[in-house]
Amino acid sequence: MVTSRKMPGALSNRVFGQWWTWAKEQNGDLVVALTPHEDFGLGAEKEIVDAALEAVKASVLGKLRGFYRIKTLAPNVSRVTMVAQGALGGNFTKQAMAWAVKNSLGMVKLLQDNLTSEQDALVARCLTLEKGAEGSNVMAAVGTNTAAQARAMKGSWVELKSTSPFVSMSMAYTEPEGNESSIALGKAMATLDCSARDAFAYQFVVCGREKTRISGEEGDLARFIFKEHAKHDFEWASVKKMLFPLTNREFLGRYLSFKEPTGDLVLVFEALPDSTKVDYGANLKVVRGKIISVMRFGPFNDDTQCEVTLVSHLDAGGFLPERVVVAKIPEALSGVSEMRELFQRDDAIDGAKRGELAAIINTSKQPYLPDENKLIKKVGARFASLPAFEKLDSPDHFVHMSSALKEGSSSAILRASTIVDAPIAEVAAWEMAKMSRENQKEHVAFGGLDRNLKKINDHQNIYHVVYDLSIPTFLPRQWVTMVVWKWAAGKEELTVVADSVEHDAFSERKEYLRASGADMFKYKQEVDMGEIPQTKVTWTLQMDLGGRIPKWVQDRQVVDFLMYLSAMRKCFDRSADIDAASNLRLVAMIESHDDPYTEKEEEILRTGVSHISMFEGLKGKELKMASPSTKAKVAYQEGNSFAFGPAGDSKAKLCNVSTKEAKVIGGALASCIAANLTAPAAVDEWILRYPAMGELEREYVWFRPMMDTIAQRLLESVGWGLKMRLYMGAGLSTIDLLSDLYMIYFYSTTSQQGTALSLAVMVGLCLLLQLLAVWMLNHKGPRRVVLKEMLIVLSGMKPGIDAKRVADGNEKAEHAAVDPDVELTCTKAFELLCESIPGTLLQLTALFKYMRENDGDYSKKALGSIIVSACTTGFTAATISFDFDVSPQRRRDDPTFYGYIPDSAGRRTAIFLCMIMNGALLLLLRSVSTALLAMVNGR
């Protein structure tokens, strides 16, 4: 075989000619060997290699010897070992050789990625199995264990925050006593838009490529089938990575699948005995966890949909805090959410239901009760004879917003209007389909907690909704409204009104505060734009949130609330079609135009041409354009001025993002990078700020890893943001150490030997703990590595070196116990506990003593050292808290604890600065108080 490999940089490409052969050993292992072609001295092969060298210009002949050993560990699981020796020709640096070795060994990964599965055959086999004796035994065991555990639960079932608004999750948890393990029961239920067979097939193939990809992205250390009893019955292993300092968890179980007589498909996962051992091909330190779960798929709606229910019994092995268990249960039940997203047909289902509602609005004759007519007149009168409206700044220039305050009312009346490119019935159906999947997603994104609809008849509904105001100490608000729609005469205008009512189905709850309000939608038919119908929508509303909420709090969300009309407009937006038709009409008019121009028109044309020649006589400045094929120039003339405005955030959906909005979104990544320590945290903030990016992440699995890599490269190449913050922290730590060393010398020469000795002990203790941490984190590595790390500590450069490793994006070394960012945090924590905080207190005590003995005189050097220690403490404490909170991984694993810092670059920066000042001032305040109390006690 002859291959040509491209080399990096200016190096010449290499050509390899090799003989390949294979053999099967007595123990069943397969061995594949390769050697350079000239070892056999055959001329025909030499001619082939020479021809390859000629075809690939400037190539150099390389040599490669090696062999692969493939050992079977379990069905569909093999260990591949490759040993290779290469001669690339010429002299190479160590880095270049490392690149070549890494690329050669990449073949092992290629072999792994190209393994095939027997998915379809396995599923077909399982679906022919009825529930037999074996299935009954396993089901009985699972049911007995789960039922017994449920009875033993001291707590009650509580609802969990689900990863999807369409998946309900709940949990029951037992607080461990003594040496007991942390045990919990979890349950998830959802409706899937696919047949029960398709959902069953996806879940059954546990080592398929999709499942393996997801497992790798979640950081799992192992996932494979190690024993197969039958096509429908096998044993499976998985190793989950836990957050430091928790030990990784191993889960071993037996998968059994069968078909119920009712047609339901069932998957059972039963934990294996503790005596079961698995060879992972490496020494993994793990704690055995246990999961017993049952997943049932029930078909309905002619098997176009199915109901899936997962009940899981989780024994994590050892003690875990309840908040960790609460964070892990949704992850254990996430398989239901994954299937929901994989098979969802939200757009098609929403479209069908809106079509049915639009048909009812268009064609059916509706008899109205007196109470319904009374409600329409009541709401209409409420919004009649209003005072002059004040215009509001709208983010969407197609949506006009305004507000007015009616005499005697404490809440403002809001109004928004726009033109929608659709018929009246379709637009009204979009808004009145309160329980559509699209509306439910928007409801959750806007802070919704609950949402229900009770249909009274075709034109009346009772709508119940609960929103979290996202304001600390404020209760969520609950609305119950009656919604009625009615056509005006001639069906050219449709009115939809809503007003607060009391209803037995939705009573008041103590955890919510009842709010009230009324709103009115008016849909009026406008002149069509070509073949595209036009509907003018006017939305008028007034809300009373209840309780004592400051006016500025209510006004803050007015514009965001009215942007609901912008979402409606963009859903039906056909601007591209309208503009295309308008352009065609304009082209046709230009081509057919032959009328003479008036004198005024001629003058306007001459003035326009003169503007072009104006730039030729002025000194201009080239502008950088988005398109490389476009050139632009700006020139300034006396009496003229140019103004530029700042760009704002874009909240548009992916399908409606314009070119301008795309530039705003792309430009915002830089500010996110500047406000975060790591690339994943910056990308996480960026995606949370812009819904369109969230849609991209959900649709394409490669999007976030790609953006993480781009952000990391930017962090490595620029001096602001991450590097500036890391090096500033490292610089403060180093300056603090140097200032402490100087103060030791100062105190020892000014008859304050006791203070000097105490400060020296603090510095020494800090270095000793850092040396101990270095040994604990790196003792599995070579001795020279441990010695090198210890010398870095003794040199006082440990903070700077750790900061550089994090800034360069270095990953955890094979011998290291933790990632570089965790090691940096440990170093900072030791400095705080042993040096900065006690050093500040000690030096303040010495300063006050010195001032008392010298009639108020003080040492500027001592004061400077105290300020440096306080600033270092404030900066370090703020950095640790900030970086841990914005970590995407920690926010996913424990959302109830992390997440208090907002997802906005400007607000994050402000909070970070406030945290620095708060930490520094708090340390100074407490240290001054303690030092003064110590002096008083001394007297």
PDB file of N, CA, C and O in Angstrom, residues 606-655:
ATOM      1  N   ARG A 606     -28.857  66.164 -11.327  1.00  0.00           N
ATOM      2  CA  ARG A 606     -27.543  66.814 -11.361  1.00  0.00           C
ATOM      3  C   ARG A 606     -26.954  66.933  -9.957  1.00  0.00           C
ATOM      4  O   ARG A 606     -25.746  66.738  -9.752  1.00  0.00           O
ATOM      5  N   THR A 607     -27.821  67.252  -8.984  1.00  0.00           N
ATOM      6  CA  THR A 607     -27.328  67.347  -7.597  1.00  0.00           C
ATOM      7  C   THR A 607     -26.807  65.998  -7.097  1.00  0.00           C
ATOM      8  O   THR A 607     -25.767  65.913  -6.438  1.00  0.00           O
ATOM      9  N   GLY A 608     -27.518  64.938  -7.436  1.00  0.00           N
ATOM     10  CA  GLY A 608     -27.073  63.612  -7.015  1.00  0.00           C
ATOM     11  C   GLY A 608     -25.739  63.234  -7.624  1.00  0.00           C
ATOM     12  O   GLY A 608     -24.858  62.688  -6.945  1.00  0.00           O
ATOM     13  N   VAL A 609     -25.544  63.551  -8.899  1.00  0.00           N
ATOM     14  CA  VAL A 609     -24.265  63.241  -9.552  1.00  0.00           C
ATOM     15  C   VAL A 609     -23.132  64.052  -8.927  1.00  0.00           C
ATOM     16  O   VAL A 609     -21.999  63.575  -8.762  1.00  0.00           O
ATOM     17  N   SER A 610     -23.431  65.306  -8.530  1.00  0.00           N
ATOM     18  CA  SER A 610     -22.390  66.144  -7.926  1.00  0.00           C
ATOM     19  C   SER A 610     -21.923  65.582  -6.583  1.00  0.00           C
ATOM     20  O   SER A 610     -20.777  65.778  -6.186  1.00  0.00           O
ATOM     21  N   HIS A 611     -22.796  64.867  -5.873  1.00  0.00           N
ATOM     22  CA  HIS A 611     -22.391  64.260  -4.606  1.00  0.00           C
ATOM     23  C   HIS A 611     -21.315  63.206  -4.819  1.00  0.00           C
ATOM     24  O   HIS A 611     -20.439  63.012  -3.968  1.00  0.00           O
ATOM     25  N   ILE A 612     -21.384  62.512  -5.937  1.00  0.00           N
ATOM     26  CA  ILE A 612     -20.372  61.494  -6.229  1.00  0.00           C
ATOM     27  C   ILE A 612     -19.018  62.153  -6.488  1.00  0.00           C
ATOM     28  O   ILE A 612     -17.979  61.715  -5.977  1.00  0.00           O
ATOM     29  N   SER A 613     -19.013  63.222  -7.246  1.00  0.00           N
ATOM     30  CA  SER A 613     -17.753  63.902  -7.547  1.00  0.00           C
ATOM     31  C   SER A 613     -17.184  64.604  -6.317  1.00  0.00           C
ATOM     32  O   SER A 613     -15.989  64.909  -6.266  1.00  0.00           O
ATOM     33  N   MET A 614     -18.038  64.867  -5.291  1.00  0.00           N
ATOM     34  CA  MET A 614     -17.557  65.540  -4.080  1.00  0.00           C
ATOM     35  C   MET A 614     -16.457  64.728  -3.400  1.00  0.00           C
ATOM     36  O   MET A 614     -15.477  65.264  -2.907  1.00  0.00           O
ATOM     37  N   PHE A 615     -16.602  63.410  -3.398  1.00  0.00           N
ATOM     38  CA  PHE A 615     -15.628  62.564  -2.718  1.00  0.00           C
ATOM     39  C   PHE A 615     -14.287  62.546  -3.440  1.00  0.00           C
ATOM     40  O   PHE A 615     -13.260  62.278  -2.836  1.00  0.00           O
ATOM     41  N   GLU A 616     -14.296  62.805  -4.752  1.00  0.00           N
ATOM     42  CA  GLU A 616     -13.047  62.756  -5.504  1.00  0.00           C
ATOM     43  C   GLU A 616     -12.102  63.885  -5.087  1.00  0.00           C
ATOM     44  O   GLU A 616     -10.876  63.735  -5.157  1.00  0.00           O
ATOM     45  N   GLY A 617     -12.629  65.010  -4.622  1.00  0.00           N
ATOM     46  CA  GLY A 617     -11.782  66.135  -4.232  1.00  0.00           C
ATOM     47  C   GLY A 617     -11.503  66.208  -2.752  1.00  0.00           C
ATOM     48  O   GLY A 617     -10.827  67.144  -2.305  1.00  0.00           O
ATOM     49  N   LEU A 618     -12.033  65.269  -1.954  1.00  0.00           N
ATOM     50  CA  LEU A 618     -11.821  65.287  -0.512  1.00  0.00           C
ATOM     51  C   LEU A 618     -10.987  64.102  -0.072  1.00  0.00           C
ATOM     52  O   LEU A 618     -11.023  63.040  -0.698  1.00  0.00           O
ATOM     53  N   LYS A 619     -10.246  64.313   1.001  1.00  0.00           N
ATOM     54  CA  LYS A 619      -9.449  63.230   1.563  1.00  0.00           C
ATOM     55  C   LYS A 619     -10.359  62.344   2.404  1.00  0.00           C
ATOM     56  O   LYS A 619     -10.957  62.778   3.378  1.00  0.00           O
ATOM     57  N   GLY A 620     -10.474  61.096   1.999  1.00  0.00           N
ATOM     58  CA  GLY A 620     -11.386  60.184   2.684  1.00  0.00           C
ATOM     59  C   GLY A 620     -10.673  59.095   3.446  1.00  0.00           C
ATOM     60  O   GLY A 620      -9.444  58.987   3.428  1.00  0.00           O
ATOM     61  N   LYS A 621     -11.475  58.280   4.107  1.00  0.00           N
ATOM     62  CA  LYS A 621     -10.966  57.181   4.903  1.00  0.00           C
ATOM     63  C   LYS A 621     -11.666  55.896   4.490  1.00  0.00           C
ATOM     64  O   LYS A 621     -12.888  55.845   4.380  1.00  0.00           O
ATOM     65  N   GLU A 622     -10.855  54.855   4.220  1.00  0.00           N
ATOM     66  CA  GLU A 622     -11.419  53.577   3.818  1.00  0.00           C
ATOM     67  C   GLU A 622     -12.125  52.926   5.007  1.00  0.00           C
ATOM     68  O   GLU A 622     -11.636  52.961   6.143  1.00  0.00           O
ATOM     69  N   LEU A 623     -13.277  52.336   4.741  1.00  0.00           N
ATOM     70  CA  LEU A 623     -14.041  51.643   5.775  1.00  0.00           C
ATOM     71  C   LEU A 623     -13.926  50.142   5.575  1.00  0.00           C
ATOM     72  O   LEU A 623     -13.896  49.667   4.436  1.00  0.00           O
ATOM     73  N   LYS A 624     -13.858  49.440   6.668  1.00  0.00           N
ATOM     74  CA  LYS A 624     -13.819  47.981   6.606  1.00  0.00           C
ATOM     75  C   LYS A 624     -15.241  47.447   6.464  1.00  0.00           C
ATOM     76  O   LYS A 624     -16.094  47.686   7.311  1.00  0.00           O
ATOM     77  N   MET A 625     -15.494  46.695   5.393  1.00  0.00           N
ATOM     78  CA  MET A 625     -16.836  46.182   5.128  1.00  0.00           C
ATOM     79  C   MET A 625     -16.913  44.697   5.432  1.00  0.00           C
ATOM     80  O   MET A 625     -15.897  43.988   5.465  1.00  0.00           O
ATOM     81  N   ALA A 626     -18.145  44.229   5.631  1.00  0.00           N
ATOM     82  CA  ALA A 626     -18.340  42.806   5.923  1.00  0.00           C
ATOM     83  C   ALA A 626     -17.976  41.944   4.724  1.00  0.00           C
ATOM     84  O   ALA A 626     -17.453  40.845   4.863  1.00  0.00           O
ATOM     85  N   SER A 627     -18.237  42.430   3.521  1.00  0.00           N
ATOM     86  CA  SER A 627     -17.931  41.683   2.299  1.00  0.00           C
ATOM     87  C   SER A 627     -16.595  42.151   1.733  1.00  0.00           C
ATOM     88  O   SER A 627     -16.384  43.342   1.543  1.00  0.00           O
ATOM     89  N   PRO A 628     -15.652  41.230   1.434  1.00  0.00           N
ATOM     90  CA  PRO A 628     -14.361  41.639   0.884  1.00  0.00           C
ATOM     91  C   PRO A 628     -14.467  42.215  -0.518  1.00  0.00           C
ATOM     92  O   PRO A 628     -13.553  42.887  -0.983  1.00  0.00           O
ATOM     93  N   SER A 629     -15.581  41.964  -1.201  1.00  0.00           N
ATOM     94  CA  SER A 629     -15.748  42.478  -2.561  1.00  0.00           C
ATOM     95  C   SER A 629     -16.350  43.884  -2.576  1.00  0.00           C
ATOM     96  O   SER A 629     -16.510  44.474  -3.642  1.00  0.00           O
ATOM     97  N   THR A 630     -16.686  44.400  -1.405  1.00  0.00           N
ATOM     98  CA  THR A 630     -17.292  45.734  -1.308  1.00  0.00           C
ATOM     99  C   THR A 630     -16.288  46.716  -0.720  1.00  0.00           C
ATOM    100  O   THR A 630     -15.683  46.442   0.314  1.00  0.00           O
ATOM    101  N   LYS A 631     -16.131  47.859  -1.389  1.00  0.00           N
ATOM    102  CA  LYS A 631     -15.241  48.904  -0.897  1.00  0.00           C
ATOM    103  C   LYS A 631     -16.070  50.131  -0.533  1.00  0.00           C
ATOM    104  O   LYS A 631     -16.998  50.495  -1.244  1.00  0.00           O
ATOM    105  N   ALA A 632     -15.715  50.744   0.585  1.00  0.00           N
ATOM    106  CA  ALA A 632     -16.454  51.921   1.041  1.00  0.00           C
ATOM    107  C   ALA A 632     -15.468  52.968   1.540  1.00  0.00           C
ATOM    108  O   ALA A 632     -14.372  52.648   2.010  1.00  0.00           O
ATOM    109  N   LYS A 633     -15.879  54.219   1.412  1.00  0.00           N
ATOM    110  CA  LYS A 633     -15.017  55.334   1.796  1.00  0.00           C
ATOM    111  C   LYS A 633     -15.897  56.426   2.392  1.00  0.00           C
ATOM    112  O   LYS A 633     -16.999  56.684   1.917  1.00  0.00           O
ATOM    113  N   VAL A 634     -15.393  57.069   3.443  1.00  0.00           N
ATOM    114  CA  VAL A 634     -16.123  58.159   4.053  1.00  0.00           C
ATOM    115  C   VAL A 634     -15.262  59.423   3.965  1.00  0.00           C
ATOM    116  O   VAL A 634     -14.052  59.383   4.180  1.00  0.00           O
ATOM    117  N   ALA A 635     -15.888  60.530   3.602  1.00  0.00           N
ATOM    118  CA  ALA A 635     -15.187  61.813   3.510  1.00  0.00           C
ATOM    119  C   ALA A 635     -15.974  62.847   4.301  1.00  0.00           C
ATOM    120  O   ALA A 635     -17.205  62.776   4.399  1.00  0.00           O
ATOM    121  N   TYR A 636     -15.269  63.808   4.854  1.00  0.00           N
ATOM    122  CA  TYR A 636     -15.889  64.832   5.686  1.00  0.00           C
ATOM    123  C   TYR A 636     -15.780  66.200   5.007  1.00  0.00           C
ATOM    124  O   TYR A 636     -14.730  66.556   4.478  1.00  0.00           O
ATOM    125  N   GLN A 637     -16.882  66.903   5.005  1.00  0.00           N
ATOM    126  CA  GLN A 637     -16.911  68.240   4.412  1.00  0.00           C
ATOM    127  C   GLN A 637     -17.404  69.220   5.476  1.00  0.00           C
ATOM    128  O   GLN A 637     -18.250  68.878   6.309  1.00  0.00           O
ATOM    129  N   GLU A 638     -16.876  70.404   5.456  1.00  0.00           N
ATOM    130  CA  GLU A 638     -17.222  71.391   6.466  1.00  0.00           C
ATOM    131  C   GLU A 638     -18.734  71.641   6.450  1.00  0.00           C
ATOM    132  O   GLU A 638     -19.336  71.861   5.404  1.00  0.00           O
ATOM    133  N   GLY A 639     -19.310  71.594   7.636  1.00  0.00           N
ATOM    134  CA  GLY A 639     -20.755  71.807   7.739  1.00  0.00           C
ATOM    135  C   GLY A 639     -21.544  70.518   7.804  1.00  0.00           C
ATOM    136  O   GLY A 639     -22.728  70.534   8.109  1.00  0.00           O
ATOM    137  N   ASN A 640     -20.906  69.364   7.491  1.00  0.00           N
ATOM    138  CA  ASN A 640     -21.593  68.075   7.557  1.00  0.00           C
ATOM    139  C   ASN A 640     -21.049  67.277   8.744  1.00  0.00           C
ATOM    140  O   ASN A 640     -19.897  67.445   9.148  1.00  0.00           O
ATOM    141  N   SER A 641     -21.861  66.428   9.285  1.00  0.00           N
ATOM    142  CA  SER A 641     -21.403  65.574  10.392  1.00  0.00           C
ATOM    143  C   SER A 641     -22.027  64.192  10.245  1.00  0.00           C
ATOM    144  O   SER A 641     -23.052  64.028   9.598  1.00  0.00           O
ATOM    145  N   PHE A 642     -21.387  63.220  10.871  1.00  0.00           N
ATOM    146  CA  PHE A 642     -21.856  61.848  10.803  1.00  0.00           C
ATOM    147  C   PHE A 642     -21.992  61.317  12.224  1.00  0.00           C
ATOM    148  O   PHE A 642     -21.173  61.616  13.089  1.00  0.00           O
ATOM    149  N   ALA A 643     -23.050  60.520  12.495  1.00  0.00           N
ATOM    150  CA  ALA A 643     -23.269  59.966  13.831  1.00  0.00           C
ATOM    151  C   ALA A 643     -23.391  58.460  13.735  1.00  0.00           C
ATOM    152  O   ALA A 643     -23.970  57.932  12.782  1.00  0.00           O
ATOM    153  N   PHE A 644     -22.872  57.756  14.718  1.00  0.00           N
ATOM    154  CA  PHE A 644     -22.932  56.308  14.746  1.00  0.00           C
ATOM    155  C   PHE A 644     -23.555  55.877  16.061  1.00  0.00           C
ATOM    156  O   PHE A 644     -23.188  56.400  17.117  1.00  0.00           O
ATOM    157  N   GLY A 645     -24.482  54.928  16.018  1.00  0.00           N
ATOM    158  CA  GLY A 645     -25.174  54.488  17.222  1.00  0.00           C
ATOM    159  C   GLY A 645     -24.728  53.108  17.638  1.00  0.00           C
ATOM    160  O   GLY A 645     -24.310  52.307  16.805  1.00  0.00           O
ATOM    161  N   PRO A 646     -24.810  52.786  18.967  1.00  0.00           N
ATOM    162  CA  PRO A 646     -24.393  51.465  19.437  1.00  0.00           C
ATOM    163  C   PRO A 646     -25.394  50.394  19.014  1.00  0.00           C
ATOM    164  O   PRO A 646     -26.582  50.646  18.907  1.00  0.00           O
ATOM    165  N   ALA A 647     -24.894  49.177  18.791  1.00  0.00           N
ATOM    166  CA  ALA A 647     -25.758  48.059  18.423  1.00  0.00           C
ATOM    167  C   ALA A 647     -26.284  47.401  19.683  1.00  0.00           C
ATOM    168  O   ALA A 647     -25.617  47.388  20.708  1.00  0.00           O
ATOM    169  N   GLY A 648     -27.469  46.856  19.622  1.00  0.00           N
ATOM    170  CA  GLY A 648     -28.074  46.220  20.786  1.00  0.00           C
ATOM    171  C   GLY A 648     -28.173  44.721  20.610  1.00  0.00           C
ATOM    172  O   GLY A 648     -27.778  44.169  19.590  1.00  0.00           O
ATOM    173  N   ASP A 649     -28.689  44.044  21.657  1.00  0.00           N
ATOM    174  CA  ASP A 649     -28.845  42.608  21.604  1.00  0.00           C
ATOM    175  C   ASP A 649     -29.954  42.217  20.632  1.00  0.00           C
ATOM    176  O   ASP A 649     -30.901  42.961  20.413  1.00  0.00           O
ATOM    177  N   SER A 650     -29.818  41.016  20.074  1.00  0.00           N
ATOM    178  CA  SER A 650     -30.824  40.494  19.154  1.00  0.00           C
ATOM    179  C   SER A 650     -31.531  39.319  19.798  1.00  0.00           C
ATOM    180  O   SER A 650     -30.886  38.352  20.184  1.00  0.00           O
ATOM    181  N   LYS A 651     -32.846  39.408  19.940  1.00  0.00           N
ATOM    182  CA  LYS A 651     -33.628  38.327  20.527  1.00  0.00           C
ATOM    183  C   LYS A 651     -34.428  37.582  19.462  1.00  0.00           C
ATOM    184  O   LYS A 651     -35.359  36.852  19.773  1.00  0.00           O
ATOM    185  N   ALA A 652     -34.068  37.763  18.191  1.00  0.00           N
ATOM    186  CA  ALA A 652     -34.820  37.154  17.107  1.00  0.00           C
ATOM    187  C   ALA A 652     -34.616  35.644  17.085  1.00  0.00           C
ATOM    188  O   ALA A 652     -33.584  35.129  17.514  1.00  0.00           O
ATOM    189  N   LYS A 653     -35.622  34.943  16.571  1.00  0.00           N
ATOM    190  CA  LYS A 653     -35.473  33.511  16.357  1.00  0.00           C
ATOM    191  C   LYS A 653     -34.553  33.271  15.168  1.00  0.00           C
ATOM    192  O   LYS A 653     -34.320  34.145  14.345  1.00  0.00           O
ATOM    193  N   LEU A 654     -34.059  32.043  15.076  1.00  0.00           N
ATOM    194  CA  LEU A 654     -33.066  31.728  14.051  1.00  0.00           C
ATOM    195  C   LEU A 654     -33.596  31.984  12.652  1.00  0.00           C
ATOM    196  O   LEU A 654     -32.892  32.527  11.797  1.00  0.00           O
ATOM    197  N   CYS A 655     -34.853  31.637  12.410  1.00  0.00           N
ATOM    198  CA  CYS A 655     -35.420  31.783  11.074  1.00  0.00           C
ATOM    199  C   CYS A 655     -35.635  33.240  10.692  1.00  0.00           C
ATOM    200  O   CYS A 655     -35.825  33.550   9.515  1.00  0.00           O
TER     201      CYS A 655
END
